[in-house]
Short mmCIF file of C-alpha atoms and ligand atoms in Angstrom, two decimals:
data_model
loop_
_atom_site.label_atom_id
_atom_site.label_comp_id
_atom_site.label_asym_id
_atom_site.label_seq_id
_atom_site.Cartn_x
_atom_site.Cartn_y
_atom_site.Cartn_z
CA UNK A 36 -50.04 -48.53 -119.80
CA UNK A 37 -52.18 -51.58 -119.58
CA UNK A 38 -52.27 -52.46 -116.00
CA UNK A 39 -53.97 -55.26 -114.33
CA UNK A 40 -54.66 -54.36 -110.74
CA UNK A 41 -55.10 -56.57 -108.16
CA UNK A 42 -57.39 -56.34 -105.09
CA UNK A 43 -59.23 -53.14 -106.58
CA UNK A 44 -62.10 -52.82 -104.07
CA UNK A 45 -59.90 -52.81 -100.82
CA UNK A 46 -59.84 -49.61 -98.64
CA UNK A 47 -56.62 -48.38 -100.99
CA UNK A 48 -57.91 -50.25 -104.16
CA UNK A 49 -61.17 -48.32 -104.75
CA UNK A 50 -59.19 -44.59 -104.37
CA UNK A 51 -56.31 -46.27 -106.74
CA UNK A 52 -57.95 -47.35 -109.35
CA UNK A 53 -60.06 -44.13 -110.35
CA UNK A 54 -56.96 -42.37 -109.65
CA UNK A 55 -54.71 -44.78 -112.42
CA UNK A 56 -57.78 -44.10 -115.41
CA UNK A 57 -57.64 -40.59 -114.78
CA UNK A 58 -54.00 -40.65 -115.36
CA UNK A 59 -55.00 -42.47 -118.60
CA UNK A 60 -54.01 -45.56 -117.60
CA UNK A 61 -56.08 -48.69 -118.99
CA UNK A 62 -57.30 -50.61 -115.89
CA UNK A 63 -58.61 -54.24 -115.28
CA UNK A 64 -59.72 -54.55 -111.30
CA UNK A 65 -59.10 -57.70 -110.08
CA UNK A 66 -60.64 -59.18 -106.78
CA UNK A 67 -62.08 -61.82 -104.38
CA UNK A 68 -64.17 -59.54 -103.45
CA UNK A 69 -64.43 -60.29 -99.60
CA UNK A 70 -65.68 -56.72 -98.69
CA UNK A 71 -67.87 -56.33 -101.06
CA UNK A 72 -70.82 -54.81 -99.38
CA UNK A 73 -68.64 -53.06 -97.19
CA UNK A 74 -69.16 -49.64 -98.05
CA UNK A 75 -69.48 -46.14 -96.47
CA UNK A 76 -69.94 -44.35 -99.62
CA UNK A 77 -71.33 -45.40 -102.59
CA UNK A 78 -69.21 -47.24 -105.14
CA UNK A 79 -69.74 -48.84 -108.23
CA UNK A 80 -67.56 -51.34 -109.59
CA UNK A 81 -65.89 -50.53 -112.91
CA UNK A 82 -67.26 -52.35 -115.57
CA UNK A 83 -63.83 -53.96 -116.44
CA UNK A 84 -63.39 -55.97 -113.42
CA UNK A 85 -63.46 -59.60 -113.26
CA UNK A 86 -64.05 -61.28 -109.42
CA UNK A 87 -61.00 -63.82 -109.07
CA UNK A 88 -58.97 -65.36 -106.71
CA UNK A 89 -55.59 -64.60 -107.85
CA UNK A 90 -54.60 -67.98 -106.79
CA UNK A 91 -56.44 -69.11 -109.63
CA UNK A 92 -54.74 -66.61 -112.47
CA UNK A 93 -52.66 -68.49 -115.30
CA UNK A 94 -50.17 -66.82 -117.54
CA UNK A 95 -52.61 -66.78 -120.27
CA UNK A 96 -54.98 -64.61 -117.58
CA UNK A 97 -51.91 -62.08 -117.73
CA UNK A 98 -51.48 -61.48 -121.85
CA UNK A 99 -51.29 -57.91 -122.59
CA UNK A 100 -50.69 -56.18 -119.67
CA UNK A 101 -47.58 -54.02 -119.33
CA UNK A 102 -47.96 -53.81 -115.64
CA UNK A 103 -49.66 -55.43 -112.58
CA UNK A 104 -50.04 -53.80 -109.59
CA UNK A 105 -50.51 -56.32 -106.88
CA UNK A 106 -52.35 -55.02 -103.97
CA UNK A 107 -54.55 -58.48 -103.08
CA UNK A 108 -53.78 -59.98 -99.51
CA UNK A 109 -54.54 -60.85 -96.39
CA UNK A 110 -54.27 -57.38 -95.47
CA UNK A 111 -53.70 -56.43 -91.48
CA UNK A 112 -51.99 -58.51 -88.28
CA UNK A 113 -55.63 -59.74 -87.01
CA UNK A 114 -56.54 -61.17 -89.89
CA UNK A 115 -52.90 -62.30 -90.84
CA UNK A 116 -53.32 -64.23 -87.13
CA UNK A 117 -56.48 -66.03 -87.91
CA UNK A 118 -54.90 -68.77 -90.09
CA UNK A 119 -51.18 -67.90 -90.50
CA UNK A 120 -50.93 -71.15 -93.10
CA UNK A 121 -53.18 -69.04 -95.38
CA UNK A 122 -51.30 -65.47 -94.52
CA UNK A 123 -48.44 -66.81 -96.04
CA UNK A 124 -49.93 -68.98 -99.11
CA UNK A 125 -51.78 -65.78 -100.45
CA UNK A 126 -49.38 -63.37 -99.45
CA UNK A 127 -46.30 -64.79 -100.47
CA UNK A 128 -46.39 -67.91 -102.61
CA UNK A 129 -49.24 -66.77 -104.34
CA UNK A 130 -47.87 -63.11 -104.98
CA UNK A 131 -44.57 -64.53 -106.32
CA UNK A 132 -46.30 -67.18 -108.29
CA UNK A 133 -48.15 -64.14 -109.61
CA UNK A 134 -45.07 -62.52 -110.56
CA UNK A 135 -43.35 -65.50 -111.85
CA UNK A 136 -46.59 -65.94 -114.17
CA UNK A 137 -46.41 -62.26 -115.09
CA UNK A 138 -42.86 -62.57 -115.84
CA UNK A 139 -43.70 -65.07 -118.48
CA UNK A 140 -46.62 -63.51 -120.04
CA UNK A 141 -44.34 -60.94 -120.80
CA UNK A 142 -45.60 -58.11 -117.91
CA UNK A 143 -42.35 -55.99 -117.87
CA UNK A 144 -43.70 -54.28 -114.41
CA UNK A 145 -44.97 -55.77 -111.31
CA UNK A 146 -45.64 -53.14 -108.26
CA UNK A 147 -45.77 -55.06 -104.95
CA UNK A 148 -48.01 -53.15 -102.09
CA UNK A 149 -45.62 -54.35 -99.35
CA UNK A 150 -45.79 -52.61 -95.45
CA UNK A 151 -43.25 -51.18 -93.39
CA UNK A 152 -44.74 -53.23 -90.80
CA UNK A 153 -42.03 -55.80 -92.18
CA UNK A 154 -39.51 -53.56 -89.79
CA UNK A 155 -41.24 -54.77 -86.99
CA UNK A 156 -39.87 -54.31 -83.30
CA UNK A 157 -37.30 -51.56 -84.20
CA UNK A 158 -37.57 -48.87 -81.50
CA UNK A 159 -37.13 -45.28 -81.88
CA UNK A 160 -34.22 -45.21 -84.49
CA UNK A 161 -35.17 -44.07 -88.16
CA UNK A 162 -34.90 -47.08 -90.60
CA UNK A 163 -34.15 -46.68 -94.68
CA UNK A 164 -34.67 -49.28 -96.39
CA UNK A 165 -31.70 -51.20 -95.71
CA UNK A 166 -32.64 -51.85 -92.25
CA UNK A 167 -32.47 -55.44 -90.95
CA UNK A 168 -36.20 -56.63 -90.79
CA UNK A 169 -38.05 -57.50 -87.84
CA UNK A 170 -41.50 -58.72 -88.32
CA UNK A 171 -43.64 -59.58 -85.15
CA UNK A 172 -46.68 -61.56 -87.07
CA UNK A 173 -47.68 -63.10 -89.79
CA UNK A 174 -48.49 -60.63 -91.96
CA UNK A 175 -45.29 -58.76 -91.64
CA UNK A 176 -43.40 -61.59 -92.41
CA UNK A 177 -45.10 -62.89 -95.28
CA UNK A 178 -44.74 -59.49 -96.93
CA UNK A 179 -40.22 -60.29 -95.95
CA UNK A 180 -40.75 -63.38 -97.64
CA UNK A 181 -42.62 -62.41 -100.83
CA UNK A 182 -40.67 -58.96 -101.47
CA UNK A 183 -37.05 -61.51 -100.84
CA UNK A 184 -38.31 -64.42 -103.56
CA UNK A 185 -39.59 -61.32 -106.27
CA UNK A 186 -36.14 -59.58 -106.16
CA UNK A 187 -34.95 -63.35 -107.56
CA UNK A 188 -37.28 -62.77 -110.67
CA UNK A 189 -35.89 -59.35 -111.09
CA UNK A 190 -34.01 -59.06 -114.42
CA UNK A 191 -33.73 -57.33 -117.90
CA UNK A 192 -37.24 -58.22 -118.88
CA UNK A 193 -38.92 -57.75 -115.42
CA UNK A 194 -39.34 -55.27 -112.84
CA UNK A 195 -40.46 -55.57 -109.14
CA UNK A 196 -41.13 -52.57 -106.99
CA UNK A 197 -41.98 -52.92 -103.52
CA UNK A 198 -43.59 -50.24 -101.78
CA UNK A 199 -43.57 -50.23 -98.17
CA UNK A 200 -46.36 -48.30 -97.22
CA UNK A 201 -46.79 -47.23 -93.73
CA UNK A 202 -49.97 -46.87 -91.58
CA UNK A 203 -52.75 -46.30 -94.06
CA UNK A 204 -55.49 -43.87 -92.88
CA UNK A 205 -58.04 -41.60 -94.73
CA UNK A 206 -61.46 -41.41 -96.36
CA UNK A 207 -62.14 -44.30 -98.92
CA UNK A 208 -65.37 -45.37 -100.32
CA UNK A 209 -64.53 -48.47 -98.56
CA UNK A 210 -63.50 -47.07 -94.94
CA UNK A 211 -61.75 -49.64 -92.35
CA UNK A 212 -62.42 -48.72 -89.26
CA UNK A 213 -59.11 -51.31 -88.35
CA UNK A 214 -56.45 -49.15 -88.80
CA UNK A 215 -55.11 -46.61 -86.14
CA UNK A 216 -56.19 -42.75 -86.78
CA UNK A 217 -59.48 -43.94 -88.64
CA UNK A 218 -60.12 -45.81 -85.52
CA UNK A 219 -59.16 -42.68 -82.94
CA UNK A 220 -61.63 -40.53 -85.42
CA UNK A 221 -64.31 -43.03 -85.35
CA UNK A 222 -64.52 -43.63 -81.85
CA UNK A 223 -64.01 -39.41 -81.03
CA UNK A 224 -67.49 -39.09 -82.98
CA UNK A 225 -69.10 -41.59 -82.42
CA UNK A 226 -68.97 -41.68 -78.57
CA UNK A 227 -66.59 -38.85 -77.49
CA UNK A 228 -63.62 -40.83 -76.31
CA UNK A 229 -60.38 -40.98 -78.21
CA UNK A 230 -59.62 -44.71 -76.93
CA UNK A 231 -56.31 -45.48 -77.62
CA UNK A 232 -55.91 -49.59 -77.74
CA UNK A 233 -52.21 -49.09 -76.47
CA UNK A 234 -50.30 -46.59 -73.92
CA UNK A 235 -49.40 -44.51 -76.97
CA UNK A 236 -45.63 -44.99 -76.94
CA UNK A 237 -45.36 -47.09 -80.29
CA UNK A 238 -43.99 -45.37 -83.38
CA UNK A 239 -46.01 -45.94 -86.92
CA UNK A 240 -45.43 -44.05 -90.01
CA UNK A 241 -48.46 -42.87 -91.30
CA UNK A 242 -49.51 -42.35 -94.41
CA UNK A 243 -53.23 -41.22 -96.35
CA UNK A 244 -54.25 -43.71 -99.00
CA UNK A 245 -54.79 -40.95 -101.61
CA UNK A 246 -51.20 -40.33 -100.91
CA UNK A 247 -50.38 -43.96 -101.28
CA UNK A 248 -52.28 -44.21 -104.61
CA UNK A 249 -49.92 -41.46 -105.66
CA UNK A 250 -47.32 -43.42 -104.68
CA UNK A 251 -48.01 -46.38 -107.22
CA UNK A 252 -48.94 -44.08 -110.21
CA UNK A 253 -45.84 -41.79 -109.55
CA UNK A 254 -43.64 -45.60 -109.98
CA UNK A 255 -45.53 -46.39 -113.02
CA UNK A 256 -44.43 -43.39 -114.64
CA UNK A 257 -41.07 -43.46 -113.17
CA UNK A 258 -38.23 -44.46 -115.88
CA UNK A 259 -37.27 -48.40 -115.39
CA UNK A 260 -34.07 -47.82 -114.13
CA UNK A 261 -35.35 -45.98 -111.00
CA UNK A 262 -37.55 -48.71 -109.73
CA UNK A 263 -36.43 -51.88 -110.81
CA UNK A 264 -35.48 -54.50 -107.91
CA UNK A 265 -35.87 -50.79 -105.35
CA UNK A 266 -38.02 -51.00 -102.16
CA UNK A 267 -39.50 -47.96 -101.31
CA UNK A 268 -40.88 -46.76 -98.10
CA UNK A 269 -43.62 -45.23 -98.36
CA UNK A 270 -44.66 -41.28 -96.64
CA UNK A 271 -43.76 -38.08 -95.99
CA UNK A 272 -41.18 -36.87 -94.19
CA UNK A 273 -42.92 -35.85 -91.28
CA UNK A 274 -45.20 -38.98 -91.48
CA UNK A 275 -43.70 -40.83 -88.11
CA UNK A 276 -46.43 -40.20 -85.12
CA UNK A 277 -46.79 -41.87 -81.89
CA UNK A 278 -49.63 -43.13 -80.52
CA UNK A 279 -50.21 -40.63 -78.13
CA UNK A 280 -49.63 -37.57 -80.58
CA UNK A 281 -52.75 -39.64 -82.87
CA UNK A 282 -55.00 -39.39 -80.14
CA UNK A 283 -54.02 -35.73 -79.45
CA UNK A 284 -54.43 -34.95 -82.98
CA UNK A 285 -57.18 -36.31 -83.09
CA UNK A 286 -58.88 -34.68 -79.14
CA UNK A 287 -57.70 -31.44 -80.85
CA UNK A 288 -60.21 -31.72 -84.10
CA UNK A 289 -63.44 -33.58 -83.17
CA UNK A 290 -64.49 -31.24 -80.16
CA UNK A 291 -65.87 -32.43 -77.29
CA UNK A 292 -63.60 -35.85 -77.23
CA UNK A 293 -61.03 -36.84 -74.85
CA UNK A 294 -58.32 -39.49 -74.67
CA UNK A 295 -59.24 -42.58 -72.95
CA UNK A 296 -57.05 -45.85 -72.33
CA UNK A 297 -59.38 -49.38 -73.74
CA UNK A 298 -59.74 -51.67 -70.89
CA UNK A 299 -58.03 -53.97 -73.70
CA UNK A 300 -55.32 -52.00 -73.78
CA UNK A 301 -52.03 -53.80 -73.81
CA UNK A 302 -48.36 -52.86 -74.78
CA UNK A 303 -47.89 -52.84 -78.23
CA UNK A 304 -44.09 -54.71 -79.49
CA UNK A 305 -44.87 -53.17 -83.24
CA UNK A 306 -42.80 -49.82 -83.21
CA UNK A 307 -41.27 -48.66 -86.15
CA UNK A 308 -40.02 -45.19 -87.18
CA UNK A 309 -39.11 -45.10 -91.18
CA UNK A 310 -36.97 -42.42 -93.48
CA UNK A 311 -39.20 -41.43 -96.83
CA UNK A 312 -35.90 -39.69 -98.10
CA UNK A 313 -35.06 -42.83 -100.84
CA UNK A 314 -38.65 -42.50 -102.47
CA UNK A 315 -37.97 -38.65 -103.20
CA UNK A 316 -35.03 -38.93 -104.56
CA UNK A 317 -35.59 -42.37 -107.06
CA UNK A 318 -39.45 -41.34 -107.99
CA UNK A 319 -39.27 -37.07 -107.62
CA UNK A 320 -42.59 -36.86 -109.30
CA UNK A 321 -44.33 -38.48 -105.58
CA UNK A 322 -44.90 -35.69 -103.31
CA UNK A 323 -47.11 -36.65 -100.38
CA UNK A 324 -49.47 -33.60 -99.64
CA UNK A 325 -51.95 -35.18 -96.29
CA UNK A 326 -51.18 -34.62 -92.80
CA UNK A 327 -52.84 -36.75 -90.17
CA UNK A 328 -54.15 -33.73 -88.87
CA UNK A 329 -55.69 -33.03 -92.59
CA UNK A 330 -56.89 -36.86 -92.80
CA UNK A 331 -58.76 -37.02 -89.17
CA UNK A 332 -60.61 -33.53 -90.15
CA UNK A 333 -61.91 -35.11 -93.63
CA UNK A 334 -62.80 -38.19 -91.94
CA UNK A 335 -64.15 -36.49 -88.80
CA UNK A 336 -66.55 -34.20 -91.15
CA UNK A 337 -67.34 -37.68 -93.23
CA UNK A 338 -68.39 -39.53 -90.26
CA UNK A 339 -70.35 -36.85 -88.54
CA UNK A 340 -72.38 -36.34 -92.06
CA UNK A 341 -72.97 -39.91 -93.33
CA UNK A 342 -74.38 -40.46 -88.92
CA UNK A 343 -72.48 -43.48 -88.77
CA UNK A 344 -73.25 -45.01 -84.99
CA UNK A 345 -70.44 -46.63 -82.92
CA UNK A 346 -72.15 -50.38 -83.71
CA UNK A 347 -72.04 -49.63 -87.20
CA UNK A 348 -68.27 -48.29 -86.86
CA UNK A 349 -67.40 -51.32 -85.32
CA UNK A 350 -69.56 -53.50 -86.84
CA UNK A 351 -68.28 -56.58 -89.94
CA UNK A 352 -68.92 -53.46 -92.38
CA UNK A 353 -65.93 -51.78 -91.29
CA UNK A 354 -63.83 -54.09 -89.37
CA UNK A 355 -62.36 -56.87 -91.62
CA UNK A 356 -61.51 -59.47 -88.81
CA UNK A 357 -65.31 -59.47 -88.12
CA UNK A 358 -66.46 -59.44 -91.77
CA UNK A 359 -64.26 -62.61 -92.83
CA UNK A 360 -65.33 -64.28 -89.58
CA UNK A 361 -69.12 -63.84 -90.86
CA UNK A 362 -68.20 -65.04 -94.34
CA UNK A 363 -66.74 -68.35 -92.78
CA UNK A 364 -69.75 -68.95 -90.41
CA UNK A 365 -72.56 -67.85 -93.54
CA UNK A 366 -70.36 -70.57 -95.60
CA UNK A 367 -69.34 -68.09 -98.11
CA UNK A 368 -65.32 -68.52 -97.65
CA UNK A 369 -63.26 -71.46 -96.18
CA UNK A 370 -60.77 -71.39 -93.82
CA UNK A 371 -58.05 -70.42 -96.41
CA UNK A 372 -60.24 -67.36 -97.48
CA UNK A 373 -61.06 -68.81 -100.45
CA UNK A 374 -64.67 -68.14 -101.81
CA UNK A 375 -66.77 -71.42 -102.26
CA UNK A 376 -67.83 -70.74 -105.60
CA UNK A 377 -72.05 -71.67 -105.85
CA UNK A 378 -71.65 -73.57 -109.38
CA UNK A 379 -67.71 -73.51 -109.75
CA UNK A 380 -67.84 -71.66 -112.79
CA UNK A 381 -64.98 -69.14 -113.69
CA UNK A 382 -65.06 -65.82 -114.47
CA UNK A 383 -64.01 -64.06 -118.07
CA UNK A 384 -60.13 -64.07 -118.02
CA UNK A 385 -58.59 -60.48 -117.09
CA UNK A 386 -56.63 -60.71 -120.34
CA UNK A 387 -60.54 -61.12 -122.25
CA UNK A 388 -61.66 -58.23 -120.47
CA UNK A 389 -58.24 -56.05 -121.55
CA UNK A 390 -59.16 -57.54 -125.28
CA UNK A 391 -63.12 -55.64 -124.88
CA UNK A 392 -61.93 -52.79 -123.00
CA UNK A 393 -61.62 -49.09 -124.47
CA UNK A 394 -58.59 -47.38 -124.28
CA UNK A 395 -59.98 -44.53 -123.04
CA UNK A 396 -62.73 -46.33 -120.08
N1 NAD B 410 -54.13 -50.41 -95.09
C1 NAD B 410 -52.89 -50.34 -94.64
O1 NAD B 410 -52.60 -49.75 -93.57
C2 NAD B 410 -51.75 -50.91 -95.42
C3 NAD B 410 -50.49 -50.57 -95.05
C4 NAD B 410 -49.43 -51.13 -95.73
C5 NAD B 410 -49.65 -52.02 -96.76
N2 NAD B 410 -50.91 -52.36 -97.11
C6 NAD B 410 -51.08 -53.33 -98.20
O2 NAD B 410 -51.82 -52.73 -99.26
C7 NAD B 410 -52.66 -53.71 -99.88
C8 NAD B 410 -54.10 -53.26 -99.90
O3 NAD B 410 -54.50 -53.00 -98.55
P1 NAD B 410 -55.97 -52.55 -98.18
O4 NAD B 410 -55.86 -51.83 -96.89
O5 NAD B 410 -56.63 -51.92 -99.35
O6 NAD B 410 -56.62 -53.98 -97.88
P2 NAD B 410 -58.16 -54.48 -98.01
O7 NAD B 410 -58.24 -55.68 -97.15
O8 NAD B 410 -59.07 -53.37 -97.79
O9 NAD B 410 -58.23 -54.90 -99.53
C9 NAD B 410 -57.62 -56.07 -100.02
C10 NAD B 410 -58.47 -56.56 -101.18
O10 NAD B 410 -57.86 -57.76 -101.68
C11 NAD B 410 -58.88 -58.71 -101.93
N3 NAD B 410 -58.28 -60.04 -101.81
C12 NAD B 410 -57.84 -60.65 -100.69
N4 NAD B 410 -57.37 -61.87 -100.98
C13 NAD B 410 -57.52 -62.04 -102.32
C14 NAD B 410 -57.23 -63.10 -103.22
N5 NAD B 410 -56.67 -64.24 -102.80
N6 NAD B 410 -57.51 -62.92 -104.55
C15 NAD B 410 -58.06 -61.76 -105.00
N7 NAD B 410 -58.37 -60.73 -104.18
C16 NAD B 410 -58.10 -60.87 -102.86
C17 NAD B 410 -59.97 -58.45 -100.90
O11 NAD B 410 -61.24 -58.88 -101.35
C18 NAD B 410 -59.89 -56.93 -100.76
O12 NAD B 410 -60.83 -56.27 -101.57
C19 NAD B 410 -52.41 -55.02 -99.12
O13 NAD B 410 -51.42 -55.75 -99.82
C20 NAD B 410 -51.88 -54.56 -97.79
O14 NAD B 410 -51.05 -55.53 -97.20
C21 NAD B 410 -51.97 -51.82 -96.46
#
């Protein structure tokens, strides 16, 4: 397939997009850019990759492509909170503009990288995907709102998926040091303490971005029928940790740590506990293989060998509130995340770059 994928050099980007060629998929990374420098490992951008805002994409941008997988966003709650205004614009009214543009390029697939964080406040019960939704933030709702108005496009010619991934953790070449076990891990080697930022009651599914990646290959291969207008949560079946099981995960593999409460700390209302029985049975060909106890071991032995310090760890290169705050104060992005182009020119058009590309690249 041709496939246009948006926000390629995230965290879940950079491990999906190597991941899609090798499957012999023909790829065109799309991005902003925002983290760019923000690597642990090296990582060189694929040579068919244009730097875009995807608010600025026209149909015309789109010719070609059989699929676009639509990861670009405003992409955790503290960011989501900075400027909700611009959560929701690029989130949802620019991801179903997206679609609707896709639609009429003639893109028969369009696989939407939604959250289970949409659930919300939900307790201890396990939720399918026909739970009533719940979001506590910005983020979460804006990912309600685009996944309601894409199911509108849905129709003989067009085909939403929505995956609903849970917690993302695991080794990338561009790590986030934002998101719960990566965190636990990070602090553990870096100073010893496992420091939870909550009293460890809260459920989250969690699930390792390789496994994601899976995830959105496995639904590009999958036969129409299967995915079209589905939402799809997105783990294994014993995914669903709390807190406090994390941090002992986590005390258990990077020895000499302990579990320590942040000053910070403060109850979490996010707790949400999901069933990964739909996506088994709709897409058989996804079968989640990491563990969180496999994930904090390969990041534990990652961190301890690349000497990353706790400033670094927690530093704009790892921590994406703190890197978009710098780009706003260096002038780089406006308050709407939006990148304030030096001489306002525009990049080649994805659909140029498809025209150049080799199928086999
Ligand atoms: N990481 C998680 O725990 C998790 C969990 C569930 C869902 N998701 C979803 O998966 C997707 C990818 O997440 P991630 O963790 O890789 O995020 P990330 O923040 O690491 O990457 C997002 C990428 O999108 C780009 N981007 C942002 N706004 C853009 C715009 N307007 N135009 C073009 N590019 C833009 C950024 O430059 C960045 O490279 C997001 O949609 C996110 O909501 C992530």
């Amino acid at each position: 397939m041709r496939v246009l994928l948006t926000g390629a050099n995230g965290y879940i980007g950079c491990v999906l997009a190597p991941l899609l060629r090798d499957a012999g998929h023909r790829v065109i990374e799309l991005d902003s850019d925002l983290f760019a420098d923000c690597a642990l490992l090296p990582y060189e951008v694929h040579r068919d990759s244009v730097s875009m805002d995807v608010r600025d994409l026209q149909a015309s941008d789109l010719a070609g492509f059989d699929a676009l997988v639509h990861l670009a966003a405003i992409s955790n709650d503290p960011v989501g909170d900075l400027n909700p205004q611009s959560t929701y614009e690029v989130n949802h009214r620019a991801t179903v503009r997206l679609a609707a543009l896709a639609k009429e390029a003639g893109v028969g697939r369009f696989v939407f990288s939604s959250s289970c964080s949409l659930y919300g406040a939900a307790g201890d019960r396990l939720l399918d995907e026909r739970a009533a939704f719940n979001p506590v933030t910005p983020y979460g709702e804006s990912k309600v709102l685009a996944e309601r108005d894409l199911s509108q496009l849905a129709d003989e010619r067009f085909s939403p998926t929505y995956l609903r991934n849970g917690t993302a953790y695991g080794l990338s070449p561009r790590l986030r040091a934002d998101v719960v076990l990566n965190n636990l891990v990070g602090f553990a080697c870096t100073t010893g303490e496992v420091r939870m930022q909550s009293d460890g009651t809260p459920w989250r599914p969690m699930v390792h971005i390789r496994d994601i990646a899976a995830a959105f290959l496995a639904v590009l291969n999958a036969p129409r029928e299967a995915i079209h207008d589905e939402s799809f949560n997105v783990g294994r079946a014993d995914g669903n940790y709390q807190i406090r099981q994390l941090a002992e995960i986590v005390e258990r593999v990077v020895p000499g740590s302990r579990i320590t409460l942040a000053e910070s700390a403060a109850p979490d209302p996010r707790s949400y506990r999901v069933s990964f029985e739909k996506i088994g049975r709709h897409v058989p060909e996804f079968r989640p293989s990491w563990t969180a106890e496999a994930g904090a071991i390969e990041m534990r032995d990652a961190l301890l060998k690349s000497e990353v310090s706790i400033e670094a760890f927690t530093s704009s290169r790892f921590v994406r509130i703190k890197r978009i705050r710098e780009l706003i104060e260096l002038g780089a992005i406006d308050s709407s995340l939006r990148r304030i182009a030096a001489n306002g020119s525009r990049e080649a058009s994805p659909a140029a770059v498809l025209a150049t590309s080799s199928p086999g690249a």
